PDB file of C-alpha atoms in Angstrom:
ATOM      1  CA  UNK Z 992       1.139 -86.281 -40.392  1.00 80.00           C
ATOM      2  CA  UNK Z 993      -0.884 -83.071 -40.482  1.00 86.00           C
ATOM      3  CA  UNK Z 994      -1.235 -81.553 -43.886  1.00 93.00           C
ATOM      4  CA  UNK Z 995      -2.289 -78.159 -44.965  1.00 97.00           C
ATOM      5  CA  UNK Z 996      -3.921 -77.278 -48.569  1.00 97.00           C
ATOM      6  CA  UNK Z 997      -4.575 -74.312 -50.320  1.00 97.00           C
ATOM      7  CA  UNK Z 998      -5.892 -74.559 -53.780  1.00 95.00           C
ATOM      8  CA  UNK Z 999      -5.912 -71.064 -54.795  1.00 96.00           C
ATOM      9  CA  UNK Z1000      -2.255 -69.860 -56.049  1.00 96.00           C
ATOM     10  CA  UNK Z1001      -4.028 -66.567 -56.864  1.00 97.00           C
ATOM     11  CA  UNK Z1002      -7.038 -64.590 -56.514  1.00 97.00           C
ATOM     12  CA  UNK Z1003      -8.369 -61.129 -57.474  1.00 97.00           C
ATOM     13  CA  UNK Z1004     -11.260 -58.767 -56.093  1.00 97.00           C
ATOM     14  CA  UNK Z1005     -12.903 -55.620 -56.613  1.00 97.00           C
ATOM     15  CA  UNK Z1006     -11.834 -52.839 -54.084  1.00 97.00           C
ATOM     16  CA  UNK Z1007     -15.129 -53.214 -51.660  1.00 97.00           C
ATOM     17  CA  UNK Z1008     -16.107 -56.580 -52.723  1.00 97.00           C
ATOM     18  CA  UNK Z1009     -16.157 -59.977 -50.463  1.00 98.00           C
ATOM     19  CA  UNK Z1010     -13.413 -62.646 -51.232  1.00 98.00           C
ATOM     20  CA  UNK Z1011     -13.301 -66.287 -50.195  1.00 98.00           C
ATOM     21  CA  UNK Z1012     -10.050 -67.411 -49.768  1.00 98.00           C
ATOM     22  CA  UNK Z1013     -10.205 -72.011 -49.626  1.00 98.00           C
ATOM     23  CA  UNK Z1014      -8.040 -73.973 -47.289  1.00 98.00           C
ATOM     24  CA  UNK Z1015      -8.472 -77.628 -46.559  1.00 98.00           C
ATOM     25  CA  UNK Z1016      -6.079 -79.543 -44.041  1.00 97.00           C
ATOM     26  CA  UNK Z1017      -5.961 -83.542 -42.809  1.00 96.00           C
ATOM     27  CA  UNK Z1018      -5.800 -84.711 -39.510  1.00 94.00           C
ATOM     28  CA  UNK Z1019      -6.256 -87.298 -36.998  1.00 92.00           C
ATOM     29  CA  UNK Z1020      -6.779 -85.173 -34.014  1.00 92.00           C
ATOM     30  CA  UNK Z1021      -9.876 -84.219 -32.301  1.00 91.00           C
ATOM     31  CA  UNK Z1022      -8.474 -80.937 -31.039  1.00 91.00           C
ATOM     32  CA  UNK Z1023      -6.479 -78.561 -33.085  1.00 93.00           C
ATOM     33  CA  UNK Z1024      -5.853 -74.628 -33.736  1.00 93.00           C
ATOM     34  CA  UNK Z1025      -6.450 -73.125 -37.312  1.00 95.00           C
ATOM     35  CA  UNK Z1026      -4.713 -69.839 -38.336  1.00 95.00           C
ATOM     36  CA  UNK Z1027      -4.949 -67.473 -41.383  1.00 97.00           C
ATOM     37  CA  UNK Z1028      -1.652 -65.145 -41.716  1.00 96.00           C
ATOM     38  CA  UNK Z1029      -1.175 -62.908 -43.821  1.00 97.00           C
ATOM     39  CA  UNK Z1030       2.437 -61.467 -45.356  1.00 96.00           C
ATOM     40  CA  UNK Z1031       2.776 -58.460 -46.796  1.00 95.00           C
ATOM     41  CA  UNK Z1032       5.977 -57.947 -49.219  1.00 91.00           C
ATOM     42  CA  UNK Z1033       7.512 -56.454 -46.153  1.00 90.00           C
ATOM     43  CA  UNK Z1034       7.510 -60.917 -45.416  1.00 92.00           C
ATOM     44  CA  UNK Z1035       6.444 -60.178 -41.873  1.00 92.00           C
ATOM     45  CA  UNK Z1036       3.720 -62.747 -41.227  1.00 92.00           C
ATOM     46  CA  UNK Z1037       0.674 -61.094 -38.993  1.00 94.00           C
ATOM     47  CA  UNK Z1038      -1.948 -63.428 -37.599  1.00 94.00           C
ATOM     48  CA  UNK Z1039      -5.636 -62.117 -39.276  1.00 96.00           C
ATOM     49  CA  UNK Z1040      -7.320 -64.907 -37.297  1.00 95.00           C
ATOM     50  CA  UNK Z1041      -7.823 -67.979 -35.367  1.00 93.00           C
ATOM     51  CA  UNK Z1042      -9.850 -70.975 -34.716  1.00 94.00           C
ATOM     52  CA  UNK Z1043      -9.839 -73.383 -31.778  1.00 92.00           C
ATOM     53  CA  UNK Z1044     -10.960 -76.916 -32.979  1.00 92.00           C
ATOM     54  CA  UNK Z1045     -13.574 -77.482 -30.005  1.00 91.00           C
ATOM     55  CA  UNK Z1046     -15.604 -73.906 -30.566  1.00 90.00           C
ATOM     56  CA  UNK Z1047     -18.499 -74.378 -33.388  1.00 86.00           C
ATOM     57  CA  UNK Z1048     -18.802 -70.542 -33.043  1.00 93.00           C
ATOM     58  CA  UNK Z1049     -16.786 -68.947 -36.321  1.00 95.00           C
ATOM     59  CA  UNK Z1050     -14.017 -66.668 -35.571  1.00 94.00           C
ATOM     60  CA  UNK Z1051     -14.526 -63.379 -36.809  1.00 95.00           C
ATOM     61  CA  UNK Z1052     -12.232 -60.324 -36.180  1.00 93.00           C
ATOM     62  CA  UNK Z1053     -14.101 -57.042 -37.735  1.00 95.00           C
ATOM     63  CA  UNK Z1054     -13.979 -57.327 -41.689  1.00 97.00           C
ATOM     64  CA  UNK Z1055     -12.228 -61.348 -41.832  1.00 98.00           C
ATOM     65  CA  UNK Z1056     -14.803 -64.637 -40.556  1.00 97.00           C
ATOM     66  CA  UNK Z1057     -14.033 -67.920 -41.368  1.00 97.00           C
ATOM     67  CA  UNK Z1058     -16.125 -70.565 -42.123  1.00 97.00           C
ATOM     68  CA  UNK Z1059     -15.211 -73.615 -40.339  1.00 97.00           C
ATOM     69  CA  UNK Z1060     -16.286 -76.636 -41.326  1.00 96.00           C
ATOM     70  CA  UNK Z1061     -15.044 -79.558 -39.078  1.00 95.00           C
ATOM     71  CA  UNK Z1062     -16.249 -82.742 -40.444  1.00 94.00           C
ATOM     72  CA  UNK Z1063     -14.902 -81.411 -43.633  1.00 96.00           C
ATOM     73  CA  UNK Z1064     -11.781 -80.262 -43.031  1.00 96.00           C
ATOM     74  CA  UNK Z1065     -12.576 -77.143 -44.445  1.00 97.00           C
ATOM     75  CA  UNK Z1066     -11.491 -73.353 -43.079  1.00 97.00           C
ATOM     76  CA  UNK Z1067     -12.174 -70.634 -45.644  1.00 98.00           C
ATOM     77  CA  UNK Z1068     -11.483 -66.850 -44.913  1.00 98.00           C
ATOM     78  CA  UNK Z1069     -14.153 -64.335 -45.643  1.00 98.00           C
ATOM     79  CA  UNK Z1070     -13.026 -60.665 -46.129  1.00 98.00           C
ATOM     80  CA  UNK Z1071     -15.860 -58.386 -46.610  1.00 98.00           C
ATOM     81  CA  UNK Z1072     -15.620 -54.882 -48.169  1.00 97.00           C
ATOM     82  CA  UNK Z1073     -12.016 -55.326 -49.326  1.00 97.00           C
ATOM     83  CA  UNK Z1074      -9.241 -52.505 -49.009  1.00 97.00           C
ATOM     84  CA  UNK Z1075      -6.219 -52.042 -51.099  1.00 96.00           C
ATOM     85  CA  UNK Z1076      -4.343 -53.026 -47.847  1.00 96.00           C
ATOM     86  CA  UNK Z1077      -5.421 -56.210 -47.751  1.00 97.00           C
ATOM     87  CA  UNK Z1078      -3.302 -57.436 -50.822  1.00 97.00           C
ATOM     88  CA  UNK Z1079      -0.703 -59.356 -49.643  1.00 97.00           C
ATOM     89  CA  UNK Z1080      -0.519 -63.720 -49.617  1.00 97.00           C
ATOM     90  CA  UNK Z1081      -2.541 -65.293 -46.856  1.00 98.00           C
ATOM     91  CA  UNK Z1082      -1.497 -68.927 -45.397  1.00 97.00           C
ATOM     92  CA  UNK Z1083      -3.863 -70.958 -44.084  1.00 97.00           C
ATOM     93  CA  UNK Z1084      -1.967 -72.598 -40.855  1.00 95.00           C
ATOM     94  CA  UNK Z1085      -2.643 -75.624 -38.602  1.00 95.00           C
ATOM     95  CA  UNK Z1086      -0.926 -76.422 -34.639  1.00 92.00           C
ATOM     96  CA  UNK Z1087      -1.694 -79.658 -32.730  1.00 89.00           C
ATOM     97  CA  UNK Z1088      -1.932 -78.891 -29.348  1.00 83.00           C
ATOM     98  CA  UNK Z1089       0.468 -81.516 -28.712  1.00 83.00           C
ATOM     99  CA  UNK Z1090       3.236 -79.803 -30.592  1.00 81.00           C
ATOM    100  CA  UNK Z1091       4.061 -76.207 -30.438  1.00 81.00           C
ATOM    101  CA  UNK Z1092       5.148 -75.916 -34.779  1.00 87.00           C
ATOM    102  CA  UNK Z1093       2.707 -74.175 -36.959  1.00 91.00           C
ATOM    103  CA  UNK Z1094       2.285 -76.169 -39.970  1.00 94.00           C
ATOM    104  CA  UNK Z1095       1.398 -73.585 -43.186  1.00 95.00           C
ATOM    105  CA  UNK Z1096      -0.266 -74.317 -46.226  1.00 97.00           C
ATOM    106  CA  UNK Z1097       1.263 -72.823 -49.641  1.00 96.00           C
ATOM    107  CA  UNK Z1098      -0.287 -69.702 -49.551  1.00 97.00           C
ATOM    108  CA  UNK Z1099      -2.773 -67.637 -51.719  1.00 98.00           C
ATOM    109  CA  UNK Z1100      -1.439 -64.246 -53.732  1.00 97.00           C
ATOM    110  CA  UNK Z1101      -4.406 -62.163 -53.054  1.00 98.00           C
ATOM    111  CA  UNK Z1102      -4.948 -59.129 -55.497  1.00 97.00           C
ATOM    112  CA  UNK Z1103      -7.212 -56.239 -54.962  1.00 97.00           C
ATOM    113  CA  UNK Z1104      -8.593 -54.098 -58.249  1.00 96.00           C
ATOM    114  CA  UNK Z1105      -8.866 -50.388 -57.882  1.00 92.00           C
TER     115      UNK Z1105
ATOM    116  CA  UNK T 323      12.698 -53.367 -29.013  1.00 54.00           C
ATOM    117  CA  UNK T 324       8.940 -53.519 -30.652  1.00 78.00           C
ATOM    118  CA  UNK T 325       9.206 -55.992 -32.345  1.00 93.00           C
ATOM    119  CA  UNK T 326      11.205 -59.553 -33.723  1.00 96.00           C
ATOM    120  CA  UNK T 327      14.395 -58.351 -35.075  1.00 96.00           C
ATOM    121  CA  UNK T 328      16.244 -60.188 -37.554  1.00 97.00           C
ATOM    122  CA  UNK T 329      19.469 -59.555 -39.125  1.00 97.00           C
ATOM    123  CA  UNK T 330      20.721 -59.212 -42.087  1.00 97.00           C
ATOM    124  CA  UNK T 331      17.505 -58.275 -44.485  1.00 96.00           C
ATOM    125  CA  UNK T 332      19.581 -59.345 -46.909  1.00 97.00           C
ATOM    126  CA  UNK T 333      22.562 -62.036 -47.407  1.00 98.00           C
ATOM    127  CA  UNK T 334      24.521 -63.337 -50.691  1.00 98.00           C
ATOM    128  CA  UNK T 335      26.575 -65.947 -50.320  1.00 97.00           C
ATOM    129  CA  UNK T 336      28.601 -68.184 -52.491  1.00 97.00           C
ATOM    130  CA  UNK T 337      28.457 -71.724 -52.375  1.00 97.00           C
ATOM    131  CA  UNK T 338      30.493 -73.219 -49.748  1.00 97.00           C
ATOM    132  CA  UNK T 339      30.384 -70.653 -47.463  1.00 97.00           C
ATOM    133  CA  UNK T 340      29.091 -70.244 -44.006  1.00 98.00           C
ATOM    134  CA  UNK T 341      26.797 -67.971 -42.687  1.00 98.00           C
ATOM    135  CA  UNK T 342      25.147 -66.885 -39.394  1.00 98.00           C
ATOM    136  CA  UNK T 343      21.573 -65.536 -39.238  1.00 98.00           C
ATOM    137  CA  UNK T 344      20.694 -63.486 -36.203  1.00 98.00           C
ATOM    138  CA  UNK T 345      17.110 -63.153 -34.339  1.00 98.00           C
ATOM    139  CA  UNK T 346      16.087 -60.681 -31.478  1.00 97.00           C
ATOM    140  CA  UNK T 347      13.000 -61.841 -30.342  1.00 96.00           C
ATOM    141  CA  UNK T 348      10.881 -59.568 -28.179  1.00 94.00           C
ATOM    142  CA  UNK T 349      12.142 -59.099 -24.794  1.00 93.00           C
ATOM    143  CA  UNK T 350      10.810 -61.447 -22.653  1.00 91.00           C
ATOM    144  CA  UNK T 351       9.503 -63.792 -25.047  1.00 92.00           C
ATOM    145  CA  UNK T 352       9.810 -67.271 -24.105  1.00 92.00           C
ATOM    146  CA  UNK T 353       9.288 -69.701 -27.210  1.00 93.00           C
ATOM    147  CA  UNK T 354      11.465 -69.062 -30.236  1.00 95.00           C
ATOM    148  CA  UNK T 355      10.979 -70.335 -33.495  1.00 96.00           C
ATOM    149  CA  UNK T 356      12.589 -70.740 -36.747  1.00 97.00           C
ATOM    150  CA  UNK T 357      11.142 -71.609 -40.240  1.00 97.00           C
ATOM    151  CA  UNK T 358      12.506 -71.508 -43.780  1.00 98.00           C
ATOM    152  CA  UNK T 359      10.388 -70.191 -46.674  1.00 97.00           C
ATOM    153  CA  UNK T 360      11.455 -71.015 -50.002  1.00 96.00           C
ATOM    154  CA  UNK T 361      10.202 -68.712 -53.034  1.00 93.00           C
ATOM    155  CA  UNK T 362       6.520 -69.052 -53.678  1.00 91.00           C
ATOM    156  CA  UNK T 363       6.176 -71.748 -50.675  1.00 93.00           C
ATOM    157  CA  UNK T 364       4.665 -71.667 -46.943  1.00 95.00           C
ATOM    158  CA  UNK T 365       7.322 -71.134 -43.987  1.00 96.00           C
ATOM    159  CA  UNK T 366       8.627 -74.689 -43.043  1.00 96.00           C
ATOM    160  CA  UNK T 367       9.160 -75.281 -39.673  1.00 95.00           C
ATOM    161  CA  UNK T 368      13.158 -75.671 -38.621  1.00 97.00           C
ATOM    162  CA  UNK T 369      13.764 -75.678 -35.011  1.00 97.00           C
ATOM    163  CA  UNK T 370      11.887 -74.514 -31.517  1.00 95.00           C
ATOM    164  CA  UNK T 371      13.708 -73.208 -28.121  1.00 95.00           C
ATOM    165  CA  UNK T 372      12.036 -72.589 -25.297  1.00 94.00           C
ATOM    166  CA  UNK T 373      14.569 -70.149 -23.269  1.00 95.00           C
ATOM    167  CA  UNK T 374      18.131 -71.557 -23.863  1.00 96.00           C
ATOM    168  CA  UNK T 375      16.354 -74.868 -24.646  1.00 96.00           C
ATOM    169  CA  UNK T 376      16.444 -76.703 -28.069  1.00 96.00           C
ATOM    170  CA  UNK T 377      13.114 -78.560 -27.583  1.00 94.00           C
ATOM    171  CA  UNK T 378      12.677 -79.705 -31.317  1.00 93.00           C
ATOM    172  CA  UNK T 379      15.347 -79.559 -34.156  1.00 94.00           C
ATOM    173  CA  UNK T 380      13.353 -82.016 -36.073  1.00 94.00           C
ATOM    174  CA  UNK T 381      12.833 -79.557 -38.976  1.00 95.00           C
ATOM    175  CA  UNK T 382      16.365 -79.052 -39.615  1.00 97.00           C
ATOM    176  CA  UNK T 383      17.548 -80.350 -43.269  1.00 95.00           C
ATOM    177  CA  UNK T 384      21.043 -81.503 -42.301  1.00 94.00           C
ATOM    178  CA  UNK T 385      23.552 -81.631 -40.329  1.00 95.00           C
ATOM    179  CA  UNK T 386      24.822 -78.281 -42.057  1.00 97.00           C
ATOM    180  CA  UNK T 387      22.512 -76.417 -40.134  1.00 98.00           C
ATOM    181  CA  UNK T 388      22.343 -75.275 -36.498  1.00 97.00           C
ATOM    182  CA  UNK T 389      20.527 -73.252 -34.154  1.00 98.00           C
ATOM    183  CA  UNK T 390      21.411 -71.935 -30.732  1.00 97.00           C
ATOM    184  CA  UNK T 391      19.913 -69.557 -28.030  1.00 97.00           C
ATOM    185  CA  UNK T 392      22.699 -69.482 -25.452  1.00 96.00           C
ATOM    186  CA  UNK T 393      20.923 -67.188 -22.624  1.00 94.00           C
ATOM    187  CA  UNK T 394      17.228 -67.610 -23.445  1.00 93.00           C
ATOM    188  CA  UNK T 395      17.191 -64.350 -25.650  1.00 95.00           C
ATOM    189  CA  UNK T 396      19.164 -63.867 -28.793  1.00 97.00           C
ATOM    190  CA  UNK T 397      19.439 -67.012 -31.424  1.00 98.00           C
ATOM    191  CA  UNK T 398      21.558 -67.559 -33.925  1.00 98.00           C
ATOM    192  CA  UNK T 399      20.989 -69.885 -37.177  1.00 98.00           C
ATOM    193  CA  UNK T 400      24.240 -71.067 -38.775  1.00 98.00           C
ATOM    194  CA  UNK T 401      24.494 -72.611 -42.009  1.00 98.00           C
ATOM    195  CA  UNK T 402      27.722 -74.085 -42.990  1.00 98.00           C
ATOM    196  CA  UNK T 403      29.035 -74.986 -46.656  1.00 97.00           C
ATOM    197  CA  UNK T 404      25.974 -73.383 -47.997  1.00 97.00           C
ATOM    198  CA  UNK T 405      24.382 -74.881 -50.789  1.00 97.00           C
ATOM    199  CA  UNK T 406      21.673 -73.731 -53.542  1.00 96.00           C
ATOM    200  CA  UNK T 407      18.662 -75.231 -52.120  1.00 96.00           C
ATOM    201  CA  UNK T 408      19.415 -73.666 -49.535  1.00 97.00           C
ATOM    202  CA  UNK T 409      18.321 -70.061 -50.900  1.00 98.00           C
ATOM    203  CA  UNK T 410      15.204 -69.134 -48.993  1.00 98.00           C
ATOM    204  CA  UNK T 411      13.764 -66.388 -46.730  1.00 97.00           C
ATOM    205  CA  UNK T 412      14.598 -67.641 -42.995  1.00 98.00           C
ATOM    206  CA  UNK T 413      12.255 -66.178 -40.392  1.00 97.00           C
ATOM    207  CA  UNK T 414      11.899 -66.143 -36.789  1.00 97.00           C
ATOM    208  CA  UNK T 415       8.993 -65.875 -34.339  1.00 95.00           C
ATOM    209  CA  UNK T 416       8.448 -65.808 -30.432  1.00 94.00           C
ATOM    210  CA  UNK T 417       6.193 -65.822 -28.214  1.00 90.00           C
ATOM    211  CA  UNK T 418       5.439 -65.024 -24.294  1.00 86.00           C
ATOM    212  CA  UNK T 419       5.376 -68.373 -23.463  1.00 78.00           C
ATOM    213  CA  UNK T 420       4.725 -71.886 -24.792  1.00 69.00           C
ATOM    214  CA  UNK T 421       1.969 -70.773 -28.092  1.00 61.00           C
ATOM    215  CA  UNK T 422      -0.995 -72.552 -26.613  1.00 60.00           C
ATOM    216  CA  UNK T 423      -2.818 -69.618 -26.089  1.00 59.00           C
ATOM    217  CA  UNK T 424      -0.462 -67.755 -26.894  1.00 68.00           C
ATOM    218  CA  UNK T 425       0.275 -65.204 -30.070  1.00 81.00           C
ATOM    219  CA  UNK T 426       3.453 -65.638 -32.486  1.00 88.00           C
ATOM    220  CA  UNK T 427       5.019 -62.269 -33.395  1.00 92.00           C
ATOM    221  CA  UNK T 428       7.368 -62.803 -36.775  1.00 94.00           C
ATOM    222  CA  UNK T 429      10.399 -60.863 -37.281  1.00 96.00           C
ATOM    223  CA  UNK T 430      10.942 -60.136 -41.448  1.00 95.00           C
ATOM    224  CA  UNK T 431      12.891 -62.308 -42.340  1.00 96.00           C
ATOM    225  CA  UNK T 432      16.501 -62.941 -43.644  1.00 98.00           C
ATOM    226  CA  UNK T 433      16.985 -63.545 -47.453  1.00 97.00           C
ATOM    227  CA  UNK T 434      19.306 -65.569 -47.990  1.00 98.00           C
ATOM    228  CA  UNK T 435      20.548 -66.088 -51.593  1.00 98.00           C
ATOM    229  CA  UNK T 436      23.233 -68.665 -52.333  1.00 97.00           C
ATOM    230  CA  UNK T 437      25.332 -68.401 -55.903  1.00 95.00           C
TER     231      UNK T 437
END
């Protein structure tokens, strides 16, 4: 079985700063989609960004990249000059595309210092 | 409407009792999802309907809970004899069709608190 993990319970950053967020996930499969969401205390989940298993290109979607690492296992989120909007907890998600669930790590509580 | 609706924000119940969860995906929206986030967790996958379909219940804890979408739009998630562990935030998603390609819009979630 597919298994997502995210190390980080917690981070903080400086308003304007870059922040790595880690996520590392196990799998068989040759072809797979990676997701980072992120949820707001409103709890509505809003997709930052995604990966397709087959591109080697890194997603990026204006200030969030990832950095994926396939061999590794390894899809960190990048957010560059970080805003006081972007505090909120981020999962790092994983879909075969032979099943149609999203399977979500534990999440990251990302903080962001005035 | 705009978006996933889900109703109530907010439900207490005492042990024992049953309760019914509501979703109003976006209109249209194919694929329907359900997923259970306990505090300080991930969502957990519960169930999936494509239109009036149940296509995968697998996620479903016990036989205490139970999902339907009787005309491919609306779905309901029904808890019966509530219990503790079952205190979580229950959210729903959908989708235009199957999520391939395609994006998941979330609704905010019910909070469900059991005493």
């Amino acid at each position: 079985a597919q298994t997502v993990t995210q190390s980080q319970p917690e981070m903080s950053v400086q308003e304007a700063e870059t922040v790595t967020l880690s996520c590392t996930y196990d799998t068989s499969e040759s072809d797979y989609y990676l997701f980072w969401y992120k949820q707001p205390p409103s709890r509505q989940m809003i997709l930052v960004i995604r990966q397709e298993a087959y591109k080697q290109q890194n997603a990026t979607e204006n200030r969030f990249s990832v950095n994926f690492q396939k061999a590794a296992k390894s899809f960190s989120l990048k957010i560059s000059d970080s805003q006081l909007g972007d505090a909120a907890m981020y999962f790092c998600a994983y879909r075969s595309p032979r099943d149609d669930k999203i399977i979500f790590g534990k999440g990251t509580r990302l903080h962001i210092l005035p | 409407g705009a978006g996933v609706s889900q109703s109530p924000r907010y439900k207490v119940a005492k042990r024992g009792q049953d309760v019914a969860l509501r979703c109003d995906p976006i209109s249209g929206h194919v694929s329907l999802f359900w997923y259970q986030q306990a505090l300080g967790q991930g969502p957990e996958f519960l169930t999936y309907f494509q239109n009036e379909a149940q296509l995968d219940k697998s996620g479903l804890p016990s036989d205490r809970f139970f999902a339907e979408r009787p005309e491919g739009s609306v779905s309901t998630l029904k808890i019966q004899r509530t219990q503790q562990e079952d205190s979580a935030v229950y959210l729903c998603a959908s989708s235009w069709d199957r999520p391939t390609n395609e994006k998941l819009f979330f609704g905010s979630g019910t909070q469900l608190s059991v005493l």
